[in-house]
Short mmCIF file of C-alpha atoms in Angstrom, two decimals:
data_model
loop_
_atom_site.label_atom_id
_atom_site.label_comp_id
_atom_site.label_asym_id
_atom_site.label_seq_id
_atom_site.Cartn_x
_atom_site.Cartn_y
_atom_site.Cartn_z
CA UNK A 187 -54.64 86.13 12.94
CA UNK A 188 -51.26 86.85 14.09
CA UNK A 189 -49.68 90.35 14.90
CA UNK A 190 -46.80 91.26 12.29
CA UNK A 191 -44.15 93.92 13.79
CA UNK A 192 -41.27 95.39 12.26
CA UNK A 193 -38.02 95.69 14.08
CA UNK A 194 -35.30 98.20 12.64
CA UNK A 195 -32.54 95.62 12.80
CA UNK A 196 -32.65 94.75 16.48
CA UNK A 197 -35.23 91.74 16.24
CA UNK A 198 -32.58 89.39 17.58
CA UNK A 199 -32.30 91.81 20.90
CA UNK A 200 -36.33 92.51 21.24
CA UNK A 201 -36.59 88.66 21.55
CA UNK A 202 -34.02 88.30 24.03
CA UNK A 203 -35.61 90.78 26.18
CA UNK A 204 -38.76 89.61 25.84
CA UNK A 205 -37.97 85.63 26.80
CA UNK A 206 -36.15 87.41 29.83
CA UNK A 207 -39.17 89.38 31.16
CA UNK A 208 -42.11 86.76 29.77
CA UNK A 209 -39.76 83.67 30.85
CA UNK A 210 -42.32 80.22 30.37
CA UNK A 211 -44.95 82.78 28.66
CA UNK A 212 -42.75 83.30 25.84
CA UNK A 213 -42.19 80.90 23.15
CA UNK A 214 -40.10 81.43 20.02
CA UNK A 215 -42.31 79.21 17.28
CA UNK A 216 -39.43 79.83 14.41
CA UNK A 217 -36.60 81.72 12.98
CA UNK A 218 -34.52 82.39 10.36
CA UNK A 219 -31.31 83.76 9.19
CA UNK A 220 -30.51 84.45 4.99
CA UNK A 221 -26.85 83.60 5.88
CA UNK A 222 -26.09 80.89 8.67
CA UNK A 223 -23.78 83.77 10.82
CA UNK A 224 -25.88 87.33 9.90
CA UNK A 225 -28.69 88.36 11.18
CA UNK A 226 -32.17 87.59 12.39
CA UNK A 227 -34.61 88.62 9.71
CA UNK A 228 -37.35 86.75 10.61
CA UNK A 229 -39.09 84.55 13.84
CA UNK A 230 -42.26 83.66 14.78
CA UNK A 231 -43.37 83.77 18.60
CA UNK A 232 -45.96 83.92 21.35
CA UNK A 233 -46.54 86.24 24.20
CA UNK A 234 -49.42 84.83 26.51
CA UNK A 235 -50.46 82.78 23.83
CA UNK A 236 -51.23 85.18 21.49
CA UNK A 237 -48.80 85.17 18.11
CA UNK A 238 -46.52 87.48 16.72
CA UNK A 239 -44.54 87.67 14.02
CA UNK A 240 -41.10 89.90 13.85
CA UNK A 241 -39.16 90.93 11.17
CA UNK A 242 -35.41 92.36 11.51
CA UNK A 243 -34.79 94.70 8.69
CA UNK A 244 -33.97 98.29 8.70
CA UNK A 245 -35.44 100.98 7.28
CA UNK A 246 -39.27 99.99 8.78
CA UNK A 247 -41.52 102.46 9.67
CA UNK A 248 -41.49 103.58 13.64
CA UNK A 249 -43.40 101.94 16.07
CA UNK A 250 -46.11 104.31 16.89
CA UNK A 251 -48.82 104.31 19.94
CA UNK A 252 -51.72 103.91 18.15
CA UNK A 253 -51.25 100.07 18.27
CA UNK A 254 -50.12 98.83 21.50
CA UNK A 255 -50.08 95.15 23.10
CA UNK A 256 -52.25 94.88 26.37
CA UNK A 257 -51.57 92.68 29.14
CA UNK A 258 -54.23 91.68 31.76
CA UNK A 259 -52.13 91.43 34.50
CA UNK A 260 -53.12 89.79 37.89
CA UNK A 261 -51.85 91.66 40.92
CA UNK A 262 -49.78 94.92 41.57
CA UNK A 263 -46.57 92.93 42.13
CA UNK A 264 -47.11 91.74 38.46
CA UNK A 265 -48.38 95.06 37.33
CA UNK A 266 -44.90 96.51 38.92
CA UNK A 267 -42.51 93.91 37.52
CA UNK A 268 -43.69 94.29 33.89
CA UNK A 269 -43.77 97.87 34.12
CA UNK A 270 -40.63 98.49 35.76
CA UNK A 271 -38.83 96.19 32.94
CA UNK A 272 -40.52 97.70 30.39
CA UNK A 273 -39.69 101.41 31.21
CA UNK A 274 -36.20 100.60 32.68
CA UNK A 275 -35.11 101.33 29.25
CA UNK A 276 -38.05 102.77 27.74
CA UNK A 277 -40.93 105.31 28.01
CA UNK A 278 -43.62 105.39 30.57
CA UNK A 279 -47.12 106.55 29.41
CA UNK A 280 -50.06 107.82 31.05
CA UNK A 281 -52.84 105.41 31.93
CA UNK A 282 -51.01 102.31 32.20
CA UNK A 283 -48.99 102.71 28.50
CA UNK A 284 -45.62 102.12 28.20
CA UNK A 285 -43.10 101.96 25.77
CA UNK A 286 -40.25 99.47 25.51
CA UNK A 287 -36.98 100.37 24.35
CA UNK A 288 -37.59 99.07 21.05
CA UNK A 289 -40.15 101.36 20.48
CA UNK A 290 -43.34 98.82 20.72
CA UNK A 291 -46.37 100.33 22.76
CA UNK A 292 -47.91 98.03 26.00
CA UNK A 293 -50.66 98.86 27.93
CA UNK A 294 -50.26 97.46 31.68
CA UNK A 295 -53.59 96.74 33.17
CA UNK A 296 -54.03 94.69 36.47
CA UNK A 297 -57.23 92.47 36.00
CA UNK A 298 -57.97 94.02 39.62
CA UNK A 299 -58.29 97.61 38.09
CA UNK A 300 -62.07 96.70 36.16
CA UNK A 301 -63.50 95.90 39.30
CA UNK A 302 -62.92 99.68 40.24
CA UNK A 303 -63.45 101.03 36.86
CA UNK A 304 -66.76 99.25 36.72
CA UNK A 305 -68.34 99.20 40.13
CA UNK A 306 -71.76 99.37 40.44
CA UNK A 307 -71.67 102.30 42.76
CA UNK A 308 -71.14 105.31 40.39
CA UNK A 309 -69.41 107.69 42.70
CA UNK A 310 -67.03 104.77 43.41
CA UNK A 311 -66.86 104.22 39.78
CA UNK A 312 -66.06 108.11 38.79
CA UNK A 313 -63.36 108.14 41.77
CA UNK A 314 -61.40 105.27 40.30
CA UNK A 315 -61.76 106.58 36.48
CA UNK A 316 -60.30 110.26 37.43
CA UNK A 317 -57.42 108.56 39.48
CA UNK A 318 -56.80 106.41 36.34
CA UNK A 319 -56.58 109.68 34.38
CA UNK A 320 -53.73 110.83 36.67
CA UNK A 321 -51.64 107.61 36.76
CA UNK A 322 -48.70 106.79 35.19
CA UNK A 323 -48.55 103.16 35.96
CA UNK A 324 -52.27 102.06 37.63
CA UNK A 325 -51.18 101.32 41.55
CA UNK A 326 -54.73 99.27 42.38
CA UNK A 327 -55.18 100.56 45.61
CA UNK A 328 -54.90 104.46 44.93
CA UNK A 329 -58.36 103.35 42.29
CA UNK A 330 -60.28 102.51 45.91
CA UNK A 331 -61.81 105.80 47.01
CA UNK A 332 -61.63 106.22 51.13
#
């Protein structure tokens, strides 16, 4: 199973951002061109492993939220670098969703962040679900309750 997405004619540019920001975790499988100098139409590629398929033709439908592409992040300072490229020229979300300026939906959540979510200690638990609620980007250590 692979995970198709439609670009509006700026395929070429959503897969040079996303080499840049997934560098050695991005690979681009194939690609192909209907006429050797025009544009991208089509290219197959991995994120993490997990494979995508991207078409470059406009008049697609919009990228919507209701499909989004998580990342299990380890650490804030990889939580803060993937967010920060992401919404440089995008959207941020609530909750650890983002939007990229190509209009695909990510969710951002450091690996660190179920630990809080689902601590055995319920009032520890509840504190770290209700800051979620609030954040923008999750920020690990405002999930710790004092």
């Amino acid at each position: 199973m692979r995970t198709f997405l439609w670009f509006n004619d700026n395929l070429e540019e959503a897969l040079s951002f996303y080499a840049g920001l997934f560098g050695s975790d991005f690979t681009l499988h194939t690609s192909s061109r209907p006429e050797p100098a025009g544009k991208l139409m089509t290219a197959e590629f991995s994120i993490y492993g997990h494979e995508l398929v991207g078409m470059g033709y406009p008049g697609g439908p919009e990228f919507n939220p209701s499909i989004s592409l998580s990342i299990a992040c380890d650490g804030q300072a990889e939580t803060d670098r993937l967010w920060d490229a992401i919404t440089h020229s995008g959207q941020e979300g609530q909750c650890g969703w983002c939007v990229d300026e190509f209009g695909v939906s990510w969710q951002i959540s450091p690996i660190q962040m179920g630990e809080h979510l689902g601590n055995p200690d319920q009032e520890k638990a509840a504190f770290a679900w209700q800051a979620m609620r609030g954040m923008r980007k999750i920020v690990i250590a405002d999930l710790i309750s004092r």
